[in-house]
Amino acid sequence: MDLFLKSAYDEACLGRDEGGIPIGSVLVIDGEIVGRGHNRRVQNGSAVLHAEMDCLENAGRLTAEQYRRSVLYSTLSPCDMCSGAALLYQIPKIVIGENQTFQGPESYVQSRGTELVIANDPGCIELMQKFIASHPELWNEDIGEE
Amino acid sequence: MDLFLKSAYDEACLGRDEGGIPIGSVLVIDGEIVGRGHNRRVQNGSAVLHAEMDCLENAGRLTAEQYRRSVLYSTLSPCDMCSGAALLYQIPKIVIGENQTFQGPESYVQSRGTELVIANDPGCIELMQKFIASHPELWNEDIGEE
């Protein structure tokens, strides 16, 4: 697994071990991780801190120029909200661990000029499959489904 | 001004009085405000708590069914991130104070089935015009521009 994707995966495992939704993310600039995070719905009672949002929040206030040479890594295909955050800050590239258990608005994001790399990593897929099977209500809540 | 838009405007004024970016939001279900918030970039050093995100966070964990009969009010046209949050939760209607000083991806949001009501309220426009004129760098940071 790509080293940075592995760091996102480690964040997802941290979230799982806290009893949370196992999705992780890191933000990389010039080959260095400047922010990392994982889904905080369960831990913080948060409706907005998906992994990518937590990662961007933890990276702090960056300049437009910094975002525009960054790469966002996420273990799962970013949802509408997280894709929107990447578009807002014009993050040029997103590396996605997998899009088999969930797929965000990838075509739209690409149409706006963002490069997507889909790893479909077996470890990322297994992590989500196990979670969705064991906590379907929590998963549906996180993606706005009934 | 619409009563709920006025509540969003009051949130924007609260943010301004805290030295922050003057954008406010409320979430309404069945005629009652269930969440309110304002931009927290300055106050919290936040990269993700735009007004609508702060409002959704303060509303707490809601069910899909609750979001689907809610109305999101914002003093300003929601950016890519905040529009994405509304799409994630399938919020069916957004009332926008104004889209003259900034315009988010309104056509895309409408193409996904969301109803947009644009008030273009003079008070909302004036609030943003004054802020952008006096704090252009802060404003550009908030919308990912240089």
PDB file of C-alpha atoms in Angstrom:
ATOM      1  CA  MET A   1       0.000   0.000   0.000  1.00  0.00           C
ATOM      2  CA  ASP A   2       1.153   3.539  -0.787  1.00  0.00           C
ATOM      3  CA  LEU A   3       2.876   5.001   2.286  1.00  0.00           C
ATOM      4  CA  PHE A   4       0.464   7.921   2.662  1.00  0.00           C
ATOM      5  CA  LEU A   5      -2.576   5.741   2.013  1.00  0.00           C
ATOM      6  CA  LYS A   6      -1.216   3.486   4.749  1.00  0.00           C
ATOM      7  CA  SER A   7      -1.174   6.498   7.098  1.00  0.00           C
ATOM      8  CA  ALA A   8      -4.826   7.165   6.215  1.00  0.00           C
ATOM      9  CA  TYR A   9      -5.557   3.481   6.831  1.00  0.00           C
ATOM     10  CA  ASP A  10      -3.844   3.699  10.223  1.00  0.00           C
ATOM     11  CA  GLU A  11      -6.123   6.656  11.053  1.00  0.00           C
ATOM     12  CA  ALA A  12      -9.133   4.551  10.033  1.00  0.00           C
ATOM     13  CA  CYS A  13      -7.965   1.766  12.368  1.00  0.00           C
ATOM     14  CA  LEU A  14      -7.567   4.316  15.187  1.00  0.00           C
ATOM     15  CA  GLY A  15     -11.173   5.367  14.618  1.00  0.00           C
ATOM     16  CA  ARG A  16     -12.325   1.746  14.613  1.00  0.00           C
ATOM     17  CA  ASP A  17     -10.476   1.081  17.862  1.00  0.00           C
ATOM     18  CA  GLU A  18     -12.244   4.085  19.434  1.00  0.00           C
ATOM     19  CA  GLY A  19     -15.592   2.529  18.489  1.00  0.00           C
ATOM     20  CA  GLY A  20     -16.029   4.896  15.561  1.00  0.00           C
ATOM     21  CA  ILE A  21     -16.599   4.674  11.830  1.00  0.00           C
ATOM     22  CA  PRO A  22     -13.330   3.366  10.317  1.00  0.00           C
ATOM     23  CA  ILE A  23     -12.461   5.959   7.700  1.00  0.00           C
ATOM     24  CA  GLY A  24      -9.159   7.835   7.764  1.00  0.00           C
ATOM     25  CA  SER A  25      -7.485  10.634   5.845  1.00  0.00           C
ATOM     26  CA  VAL A  26      -4.217  12.516   5.544  1.00  0.00           C
ATOM     27  CA  LEU A  27      -3.261  15.714   3.713  1.00  0.00           C
ATOM     28  CA  VAL A  28       0.176  15.788   2.106  1.00  0.00           C
ATOM     29  CA  ILE A  29       2.192  18.765   0.881  1.00  0.00           C
ATOM     30  CA  ASP A  30       5.621  18.343  -0.709  1.00  0.00           C
ATOM     31  CA  GLY A  31       5.851  14.756   0.503  1.00  0.00           C
ATOM     32  CA  GLU A  32       5.007  15.573   4.121  1.00  0.00           C
ATOM     33  CA  ILE A  33       1.843  14.870   6.063  1.00  0.00           C
ATOM     34  CA  VAL A  34       0.474  18.235   7.258  1.00  0.00           C
ATOM     35  CA  GLY A  35      -2.821  16.945   8.657  1.00  0.00           C
ATOM     36  CA  ARG A  36      -4.413  13.649   9.603  1.00  0.00           C
ATOM     37  CA  GLY A  37      -7.844  12.697  10.858  1.00  0.00           C
ATOM     38  CA  HIS A  38     -10.601  10.143  11.088  1.00  0.00           C
ATOM     39  CA  ASN A  39     -14.385  10.095  11.222  1.00  0.00           C
ATOM     40  CA  ARG A  40     -15.627  11.547  14.543  1.00  0.00           C
ATOM     41  CA  ARG A  41     -19.383  10.893  14.345  1.00  0.00           C
ATOM     42  CA  VAL A  42     -19.421   8.503  17.291  1.00  0.00           C
ATOM     43  CA  GLN A  43     -16.531   9.956  19.292  1.00  0.00           C
ATOM     44  CA  ASN A  44     -17.581  13.644  19.112  1.00  0.00           C
ATOM     45  CA  GLY A  45     -21.262  13.265  18.202  1.00  0.00           C
ATOM     46  CA  SER A  46     -20.256  15.107  15.039  1.00  0.00           C
ATOM     47  CA  ALA A  47     -22.407  15.502  11.927  1.00  0.00           C
ATOM     48  CA  VAL A  48     -19.652  17.134   9.888  1.00  0.00           C
ATOM     49  CA  LEU A  49     -16.346  15.566  10.945  1.00  0.00           C
ATOM     50  CA  HIS A  50     -15.995  12.896   8.311  1.00  0.00           C
ATOM     51  CA  ALA A  51     -12.389  11.717   8.032  1.00  0.00           C
ATOM     52  CA  GLU A  52     -11.436  14.212   5.318  1.00  0.00           C
ATOM     53  CA  MET A  53     -13.043  17.107   7.223  1.00  0.00           C
ATOM     54  CA  ASP A  54     -11.285  16.131  10.447  1.00  0.00           C
ATOM     55  CA  CYS A  55      -8.020  15.936   8.512  1.00  0.00           C
ATOM     56  CA  LEU A  56      -8.508  19.381   6.927  1.00  0.00           C
ATOM     57  CA  GLU A  57      -9.479  20.817  10.317  1.00  0.00           C
ATOM     58  CA  ASN A  58      -6.406  19.330  11.969  1.00  0.00           C
ATOM     59  CA  ALA A  59      -4.186  20.698   9.182  1.00  0.00           C
ATOM     60  CA  GLY A  60      -5.278  24.156  10.328  1.00  0.00           C
ATOM     61  CA  ARG A  61      -5.639  27.349   8.331  1.00  0.00           C
ATOM     62  CA  LEU A  62      -3.532  26.937   5.187  1.00  0.00           C
ATOM     63  CA  THR A  63      -3.032  29.343   2.316  1.00  0.00           C
ATOM     64  CA  ALA A  64      -4.694  28.838  -1.074  1.00  0.00           C
ATOM     65  CA  GLU A  65      -1.217  28.245  -2.498  1.00  0.00           C
ATOM     66  CA  GLN A  66      -0.586  25.419   0.003  1.00  0.00           C
ATOM     67  CA  TYR A  67      -3.883  23.680  -0.753  1.00  0.00           C
ATOM     68  CA  ARG A  68      -3.166  23.896  -4.471  1.00  0.00           C
ATOM     69  CA  ARG A  69      -0.060  21.764  -4.183  1.00  0.00           C
ATOM     70  CA  SER A  70      -1.539  19.284  -1.728  1.00  0.00           C
ATOM     71  CA  VAL A  71      -2.797  15.731  -2.127  1.00  0.00           C
ATOM     72  CA  LEU A  72      -5.714  14.462  -0.054  1.00  0.00           C
ATOM     73  CA  TYR A  73      -5.702  10.770   0.853  1.00  0.00           C
ATOM     74  CA  SER A  74      -8.823   9.019   2.071  1.00  0.00           C
ATOM     75  CA  THR A  75      -9.487   5.333   2.692  1.00  0.00           C
ATOM     76  CA  LEU A  76     -12.958   5.716   1.116  1.00  0.00           C
ATOM     77  CA  SER A  77     -14.388   7.618  -1.849  1.00  0.00           C
ATOM     78  CA  PRO A  78     -15.212  11.106  -0.507  1.00  0.00           C
ATOM     79  CA  CYS A  79     -18.912  11.926  -0.102  1.00  0.00           C
ATOM     80  CA  ASP A  80     -20.584  15.088  -1.430  1.00  0.00           C
ATOM     81  CA  MET A  81     -19.478  17.124   1.604  1.00  0.00           C
ATOM     82  CA  CYS A  82     -15.839  16.030   1.610  1.00  0.00           C
ATOM     83  CA  SER A  83     -15.586  16.264  -2.181  1.00  0.00           C
ATOM     84  CA  GLY A  84     -16.990  19.783  -1.849  1.00  0.00           C
ATOM     85  CA  ALA A  85     -14.328  20.685   0.712  1.00  0.00           C
ATOM     86  CA  ALA A  86     -11.626  19.525  -1.721  1.00  0.00           C
ATOM     87  CA  LEU A  87     -13.231  21.595  -4.495  1.00  0.00           C
ATOM     88  CA  LEU A  88     -13.510  24.672  -2.252  1.00  0.00           C
ATOM     89  CA  TYR A  89      -9.785  24.604  -1.559  1.00  0.00           C
ATOM     90  CA  GLN A  90      -8.905  23.479  -5.103  1.00  0.00           C
ATOM     91  CA  ILE A  91      -6.976  20.461  -3.888  1.00  0.00           C
ATOM     92  CA  PRO A  92      -5.726  19.125  -7.236  1.00  0.00           C
ATOM     93  CA  LYS A  93      -5.457  15.399  -6.442  1.00  0.00           C
ATOM     94  CA  ILE A  94      -7.280  12.900  -4.257  1.00  0.00           C
ATOM     95  CA  VAL A  95      -5.999   9.368  -3.656  1.00  0.00           C
ATOM     96  CA  ILE A  96      -8.901   7.088  -2.708  1.00  0.00           C
ATOM     97  CA  GLY A  97      -8.375   3.800  -0.877  1.00  0.00           C
ATOM     98  CA  GLU A  98     -11.497   2.247  -2.325  1.00  0.00           C
ATOM     99  CA  ASN A  99     -14.822   3.078  -3.972  1.00  0.00           C
ATOM    100  CA  GLN A 100     -16.429  -0.367  -3.820  1.00  0.00           C
ATOM    101  CA  THR A 101     -18.426  -0.009  -0.591  1.00  0.00           C
ATOM    102  CA  PHE A 102     -19.369   3.637  -1.235  1.00  0.00           C
ATOM    103  CA  GLN A 103     -18.893   6.030  -4.114  1.00  0.00           C
ATOM    104  CA  GLY A 104     -19.091   9.805  -3.871  1.00  0.00           C
ATOM    105  CA  PRO A 105     -19.617  12.240  -6.786  1.00  0.00           C
ATOM    106  CA  GLU A 106     -16.405  11.189  -8.548  1.00  0.00           C
ATOM    107  CA  SER A 107     -17.442  12.158 -12.099  1.00  0.00           C
ATOM    108  CA  TYR A 108     -18.463  15.630 -10.951  1.00  0.00           C
ATOM    109  CA  VAL A 109     -15.229  16.112  -9.032  1.00  0.00           C
ATOM    110  CA  GLN A 110     -13.237  15.061 -12.094  1.00  0.00           C
ATOM    111  CA  SER A 111     -15.292  17.395 -14.290  1.00  0.00           C
ATOM    112  CA  ARG A 112     -14.126  20.244 -12.041  1.00  0.00           C
ATOM    113  CA  GLY A 113     -10.501  19.373 -12.785  1.00  0.00           C
ATOM    114  CA  THR A 114      -9.525  17.256  -9.785  1.00  0.00           C
ATOM    115  CA  GLU A 115      -7.370  14.188 -10.418  1.00  0.00           C
ATOM    116  CA  LEU A 116      -8.667  11.048  -8.709  1.00  0.00           C
ATOM    117  CA  VAL A 117      -6.559   7.952  -8.111  1.00  0.00           C
ATOM    118  CA  ILE A 118      -8.570   4.901  -7.050  1.00  0.00           C
ATOM    119  CA  ALA A 119      -6.418   2.267  -5.321  1.00  0.00           C
ATOM    120  CA  ASN A 120      -9.186  -0.214  -4.481  1.00  0.00           C
ATOM    121  CA  ASP A 121      -6.933  -1.599  -1.779  1.00  0.00           C
ATOM    122  CA  PRO A 122      -8.151  -4.924  -0.312  1.00  0.00           C
ATOM    123  CA  GLY A 123      -7.393  -3.794   3.258  1.00  0.00           C
ATOM    124  CA  CYS A 124      -9.479  -0.624   2.891  1.00  0.00           C
ATOM    125  CA  ILE A 125     -12.356  -2.613   1.347  1.00  0.00           C
ATOM    126  CA  GLU A 126     -12.293  -5.236   4.102  1.00  0.00           C
ATOM    127  CA  LEU A 127     -12.287  -2.597   6.845  1.00  0.00           C
ATOM    128  CA  MET A 128     -15.457  -0.987   5.480  1.00  0.00           C
ATOM    129  CA  GLN A 129     -17.205  -4.252   4.614  1.00  0.00           C
ATOM    130  CA  LYS A 130     -16.781  -5.520   8.166  1.00  0.00           C
ATOM    131  CA  PHE A 131     -17.980  -2.229   9.625  1.00  0.00           C
ATOM    132  CA  ILE A 132     -21.040  -1.894   7.369  1.00  0.00           C
ATOM    133  CA  ALA A 133     -22.065  -5.499   8.101  1.00  0.00           C
ATOM    134  CA  SER A 134     -21.801  -5.001  11.857  1.00  0.00           C
ATOM    135  CA  HIS A 135     -23.137  -1.408  12.156  1.00  0.00           C
ATOM    136  CA  PRO A 136     -25.542  -0.784   9.258  1.00  0.00           C
ATOM    137  CA  GLU A 137     -27.560   1.930  11.075  1.00  0.00           C
ATOM    138  CA  LEU A 138     -24.466   3.930  11.982  1.00  0.00           C
ATOM    139  CA  TRP A 139     -23.205   3.665   8.445  1.00  0.00           C
ATOM    140  CA  ASN A 140     -26.521   4.792   6.957  1.00  0.00           C
ATOM    141  CA  GLU A 141     -26.589   7.750   9.341  1.00  0.00           C
ATOM    142  CA  ASP A 142     -23.118   8.784   8.208  1.00  0.00           C
ATOM    143  CA  ILE A 143     -24.075   8.879   4.524  1.00  0.00           C
ATOM    144  CA  GLY A 144     -27.528  10.392   5.074  1.00  0.00           C
ATOM    145  CA  GLU A 145     -29.436   7.241   4.188  1.00  0.00           C
ATOM    146  CA  GLU A 146     -32.370   5.706   6.047  1.00  0.00           C
TER     147      GLU A 146
ATOM    148  CA  MET B   1     -36.765  39.832   6.038  1.00  0.00           C
ATOM    149  CA  ASP B   2     -38.010  36.242   6.479  1.00  0.00           C
ATOM    150  CA  LEU B   3     -37.975  35.370  10.203  1.00  0.00           C
ATOM    151  CA  PHE B   4     -35.536  32.454   9.820  1.00  0.00           C
ATOM    152  CA  LEU B   5     -33.289  34.375   7.456  1.00  0.00           C
ATOM    153  CA  LYS B   6     -33.272  37.103  10.109  1.00  0.00           C
ATOM    154  CA  SER B   7     -32.048  34.504  12.633  1.00  0.00           C
ATOM    155  CA  ALA B   8     -29.246  33.554  10.229  1.00  0.00           C
ATOM    156  CA  TYR B   9     -28.459  37.264   9.817  1.00  0.00           C
ATOM    157  CA  ASP B  10     -28.325  37.669  13.594  1.00  0.00           C
ATOM    158  CA  GLU B  11     -25.800  34.793  13.688  1.00  0.00           C
ATOM    159  CA  ALA B  12     -23.749  36.579  11.021  1.00  0.00           C
ATOM    160  CA  CYS B  13     -23.767  39.747  13.153  1.00  0.00           C
ATOM    161  CA  LEU B  14     -22.660  37.709  16.189  1.00  0.00           C
ATOM    162  CA  GLY B  15     -19.722  36.430  14.136  1.00  0.00           C
ATOM    163  CA  ARG B  16     -18.855  39.948  13.001  1.00  0.00           C
ATOM    164  CA  ASP B  17     -18.956  41.208  16.591  1.00  0.00           C
ATOM    165  CA  GLU B  18     -16.529  38.418  17.562  1.00  0.00           C
ATOM    166  CA  GLY B  19     -14.111  39.677  14.894  1.00  0.00           C
ATOM    167  CA  GLY B  20     -15.055  36.842  12.549  1.00  0.00           C
ATOM    168  CA  ILE B  21     -16.345  36.430   9.015  1.00  0.00           C
ATOM    169  CA  PRO B  22     -19.977  37.622   9.080  1.00  0.00           C
ATOM    170  CA  ILE B  23     -21.901  34.665   7.646  1.00  0.00           C
ATOM    171  CA  GLY B  24     -24.683  32.972   9.592  1.00  0.00           C
ATOM    172  CA  SER B  25     -26.950  29.979   9.188  1.00  0.00           C
ATOM    173  CA  VAL B  26     -29.882  28.201  10.806  1.00  0.00           C
ATOM    174  CA  LEU B  27     -31.463  24.792  10.196  1.00  0.00           C
ATOM    175  CA  VAL B  28     -35.245  24.604  10.478  1.00  0.00           C
ATOM    176  CA  ILE B  29     -37.478  21.541  10.858  1.00  0.00           C
ATOM    177  CA  ASP B  30     -41.267  21.858  11.051  1.00  0.00           C
ATOM    178  CA  GLY B  31     -41.043  25.589  11.653  1.00  0.00           C
ATOM    179  CA  GLU B  32     -38.540  25.331  14.500  1.00  0.00           C
ATOM    180  CA  ILE B  33     -34.847  26.209  14.540  1.00  0.00           C
ATOM    181  CA  VAL B  34     -32.938  23.039  15.456  1.00  0.00           C
ATOM    182  CA  GLY B  35     -29.428  24.394  14.877  1.00  0.00           C
ATOM    183  CA  ARG B  36     -27.708  27.724  14.393  1.00  0.00           C
ATOM    184  CA  GLY B  37     -24.148  28.742  13.690  1.00  0.00           C
ATOM    185  CA  HIS B  38     -21.734  31.176  12.141  1.00  0.00           C
ATOM    186  CA  ASN B  39     -18.359  31.099  10.439  1.00  0.00           C
ATOM    187  CA  ARG B  40     -15.609  30.144  12.930  1.00  0.00           C
ATOM    188  CA  ARG B  41     -12.433  30.592  10.858  1.00  0.00           C
ATOM    189  CA  VAL B  42     -11.081  33.414  12.994  1.00  0.00           C
ATOM    190  CA  GLN B  43     -12.597  32.441  16.343  1.00  0.00           C
ATOM    191  CA  ASN B  44     -11.615  28.726  16.269  1.00  0.00           C
ATOM    192  CA  GLY B  45      -8.852  28.784  13.657  1.00  0.00           C
ATOM    193  CA  SER B  46     -11.171  26.508  11.702  1.00  0.00           C
ATOM    194  CA  ALA B  47     -10.758  25.517   8.050  1.00  0.00           C
ATOM    195  CA  VAL B  48     -14.093  23.696   7.874  1.00  0.00           C
ATOM    196  CA  LEU B  49     -16.545  25.558  10.131  1.00  0.00           C
ATOM    197  CA  HIS B  50     -18.214  27.780   7.600  1.00  0.00           C
ATOM    198  CA  ALA B  51     -21.558  29.055   8.900  1.00  0.00           C
ATOM    199  CA  GLU B  52     -23.592  26.188   7.433  1.00  0.00           C
ATOM    200  CA  MET B  53     -21.152  23.576   8.749  1.00  0.00           C
ATOM    201  CA  ASP B  54     -21.174  25.134  12.223  1.00  0.00           C
ATOM    202  CA  CYS B  55     -24.979  25.157  12.087  1.00  0.00           C
ATOM    203  CA  LEU B  56     -25.168  21.478  11.044  1.00  0.00           C
ATOM    204  CA  GLU B  57     -22.639  20.567  13.722  1.00  0.00           C
ATOM    205  CA  ASN B  58     -24.596  22.422  16.394  1.00  0.00           C
ATOM    206  CA  ALA B  59     -27.823  20.720  15.275  1.00  0.00           C
ATOM    207  CA  GLY B  60     -26.169  17.442  16.281  1.00  0.00           C
ATOM    208  CA  ARG B  61     -26.694  13.965  14.899  1.00  0.00           C
ATOM    209  CA  LEU B  62     -30.054  13.956  13.139  1.00  0.00           C
ATOM    210  CA  THR B  63     -31.785  11.138  11.286  1.00  0.00           C
ATOM    211  CA  ALA B  64     -31.989  11.017   7.491  1.00  0.00           C
ATOM    212  CA  GLU B  65     -35.745  11.540   7.837  1.00  0.00           C
ATOM    213  CA  GLN B  66     -35.205  14.747   9.842  1.00  0.00           C
ATOM    214  CA  TYR B  67     -32.750  16.188   7.323  1.00  0.00           C
ATOM    215  CA  ARG B  68     -35.146  15.392   4.492  1.00  0.00           C
ATOM    216  CA  ARG B  69     -37.825  17.681   5.889  1.00  0.00           C
ATOM    217  CA  SER B  70     -35.446  20.461   6.906  1.00  0.00           C
ATOM    218  CA  VAL B  71     -34.678  23.855   5.390  1.00  0.00           C
ATOM    219  CA  LEU B  72     -31.175  25.320   5.569  1.00  0.00           C
ATOM    220  CA  TYR B  73     -30.902  29.111   5.761  1.00  0.00           C
ATOM    221  CA  SER B  74     -27.664  30.903   5.032  1.00  0.00           C
ATOM    222  CA  THR B  75     -26.933  34.597   4.667  1.00  0.00           C
ATOM    223  CA  LEU B  76     -24.630  33.827   1.697  1.00  0.00           C
ATOM    224  CA  SER B  77     -24.721  31.412  -1.254  1.00  0.00           C
ATOM    225  CA  PRO B  78     -23.217  28.152   0.076  1.00  0.00           C
ATOM    226  CA  CYS B  79     -19.731  27.266  -1.214  1.00  0.00           C
ATOM    227  CA  ASP B  80     -18.780  23.859  -2.647  1.00  0.00           C
ATOM    228  CA  MET B  81     -18.217  22.371   0.822  1.00  0.00           C
ATOM    229  CA  CYS B  82     -21.436  23.620   2.391  1.00  0.00           C
ATOM    230  CA  SER B  83     -23.465  22.786  -0.718  1.00  0.00           C
ATOM    231  CA  GLY B  84     -21.946  19.313  -0.543  1.00  0.00           C
ATOM    232  CA  ALA B  85     -23.011  18.932   3.089  1.00  0.00           C
ATOM    233  CA  ALA B  86     -26.591  19.813   2.107  1.00  0.00           C
ATOM    234  CA  LEU B  87     -26.427  17.246  -0.725  1.00  0.00           C
ATOM    235  CA  LEU B  88     -24.982  14.567   1.576  1.00  0.00           C
ATOM    236  CA  TYR B  89     -27.918  14.908   3.948  1.00  0.00           C
ATOM    237  CA  GLN B  90     -30.429  15.472   1.132  1.00  0.00           C
ATOM    238  CA  ILE B  91     -31.658  18.734   2.620  1.00  0.00           C
ATOM    239  CA  PRO B  92     -34.424  19.563   0.135  1.00  0.00           C
ATOM    240  CA  LYS B  93     -34.438  23.362   0.347  1.00  0.00           C
ATOM    241  CA  ILE B  94     -31.892  26.121   0.950  1.00  0.00           C
ATOM    242  CA  VAL B  95     -32.865  29.752   1.510  1.00  0.00           C
ATOM    243  CA  ILE B  96     -29.967  32.023   0.561  1.00  0.00           C
ATOM    244  CA  GLY B  97     -29.679  35.575   1.869  1.00  0.00           C
ATOM    245  CA  GLU B  98     -27.700  36.744  -1.136  1.00  0.00           C
ATOM    246  CA  ASN B  99     -25.550  35.540  -4.026  1.00  0.00           C
ATOM    247  CA  GLN B 100     -24.221  38.898  -5.212  1.00  0.00           C
ATOM    248  CA  THR B 101     -20.908  38.981  -3.348  1.00  0.00           C
ATOM    249  CA  PHE B 102     -20.237  35.236  -3.761  1.00  0.00           C
ATOM    250  CA  GLN B 103     -21.940  32.425  -5.629  1.00  0.00           C
ATOM    251  CA  GLY B 104     -21.489  28.735  -4.901  1.00  0.00           C
ATOM    252  CA  PRO B 105     -22.316  25.851  -7.278  1.00  0.00           C
ATOM    253  CA  GLU B 106     -26.018  26.737  -7.429  1.00  0.00           C
ATOM    254  CA  SER B 107     -26.786  25.157 -10.813  1.00  0.00           C
ATOM    255  CA  TYR B 108     -25.199  21.867  -9.765  1.00  0.00           C
ATOM    256  CA  VAL B 109     -27.089  21.840  -6.460  1.00  0.00           C
ATOM    257  CA  GLN B 110     -30.348  22.471  -8.320  1.00  0.00           C
ATOM    258  CA  SER B 111     -29.508  19.713 -10.824  1.00  0.00           C
ATOM    259  CA  ARG B 112     -29.320  17.326  -7.856  1.00  0.00           C
ATOM    260  CA  GLY B 113     -32.899  18.219  -6.908  1.00  0.00           C
ATOM    261  CA  THR B 114     -32.404  20.839  -4.195  1.00  0.00           C
ATOM    262  CA  GLU B 115     -34.723  23.842  -4.198  1.00  0.00           C
ATOM    263  CA  LEU B 116     -32.898  27.164  -3.855  1.00  0.00           C
ATOM    264  CA  VAL B 117     -34.587  30.398  -2.832  1.00  0.00           C
ATOM    265  CA  ILE B 118     -32.434  33.488  -3.367  1.00  0.00           C
ATOM    266  CA  ALA B 119     -33.598  36.452  -1.270  1.00  0.00           C
ATOM    267  CA  ASN B 120     -30.878  38.924  -2.284  1.00  0.00           C
ATOM    268  CA  ASP B 121     -31.596  40.810   0.905  1.00  0.00           C
ATOM    269  CA  PRO B 122     -29.973  44.286   1.042  1.00  0.00           C
ATOM    270  CA  GLY B 123     -28.885  43.784   4.682  1.00  0.00           C
ATOM    271  CA  CYS B 124     -27.081  40.511   3.861  1.00  0.00           C
ATOM    272  CA  ILE B 125     -25.391  42.101   0.838  1.00  0.00           C
ATOM    273  CA  GLU B 126     -24.247  45.143   2.821  1.00  0.00           C
ATOM    274  CA  LEU B 127     -22.817  42.980   5.617  1.00  0.00           C
ATOM    275  CA  MET B 128     -20.622  41.043   3.166  1.00  0.00           C
ATOM    276  CA  GLN B 129     -19.652  44.060   1.056  1.00  0.00           C
ATOM    277  CA  LYS B 130     -18.358  45.891   4.129  1.00  0.00           C
ATOM    278  CA  PHE B 131     -16.479  42.827   5.337  1.00  0.00           C
ATOM    279  CA  ILE B 132     -14.865  42.010   1.975  1.00  0.00           C
ATOM    280  CA  ALA B 133     -13.770  45.641   1.546  1.00  0.00           C
ATOM    281  CA  SER B 134     -12.179  45.764   4.999  1.00  0.00           C
ATOM    282  CA  HIS B 135     -10.715  42.213   5.192  1.00  0.00           C
ATOM    283  CA  PRO B 136      -9.977  41.020   1.639  1.00  0.00           C
ATOM    284  CA  GLU B 137      -7.226  38.562   2.664  1.00  0.00           C
ATOM    285  CA  LEU B 138      -9.411  36.869   5.257  1.00  0.00           C
ATOM    286  CA  TRP B 139     -12.240  36.615   2.767  1.00  0.00           C
ATOM    287  CA  ASN B 140      -9.995  35.116   0.086  1.00  0.00           C
ATOM    288  CA  GLU B 141      -8.659  32.576   2.581  1.00  0.00           C
ATOM    289  CA  ASP B 142     -12.204  31.522   3.434  1.00  0.00           C
ATOM    290  CA  ILE B 143     -13.123  30.805  -0.185  1.00  0.00           C
ATOM    291  CA  GLY B 144      -9.789  29.236  -1.128  1.00  0.00           C
ATOM    292  CA  GLU B 145      -8.664  32.130  -3.318  1.00  0.00           C
ATOM    293  CA  GLU B 146      -5.292  33.830  -3.358  1.00  0.00           C
TER     294      GLU B 146
END
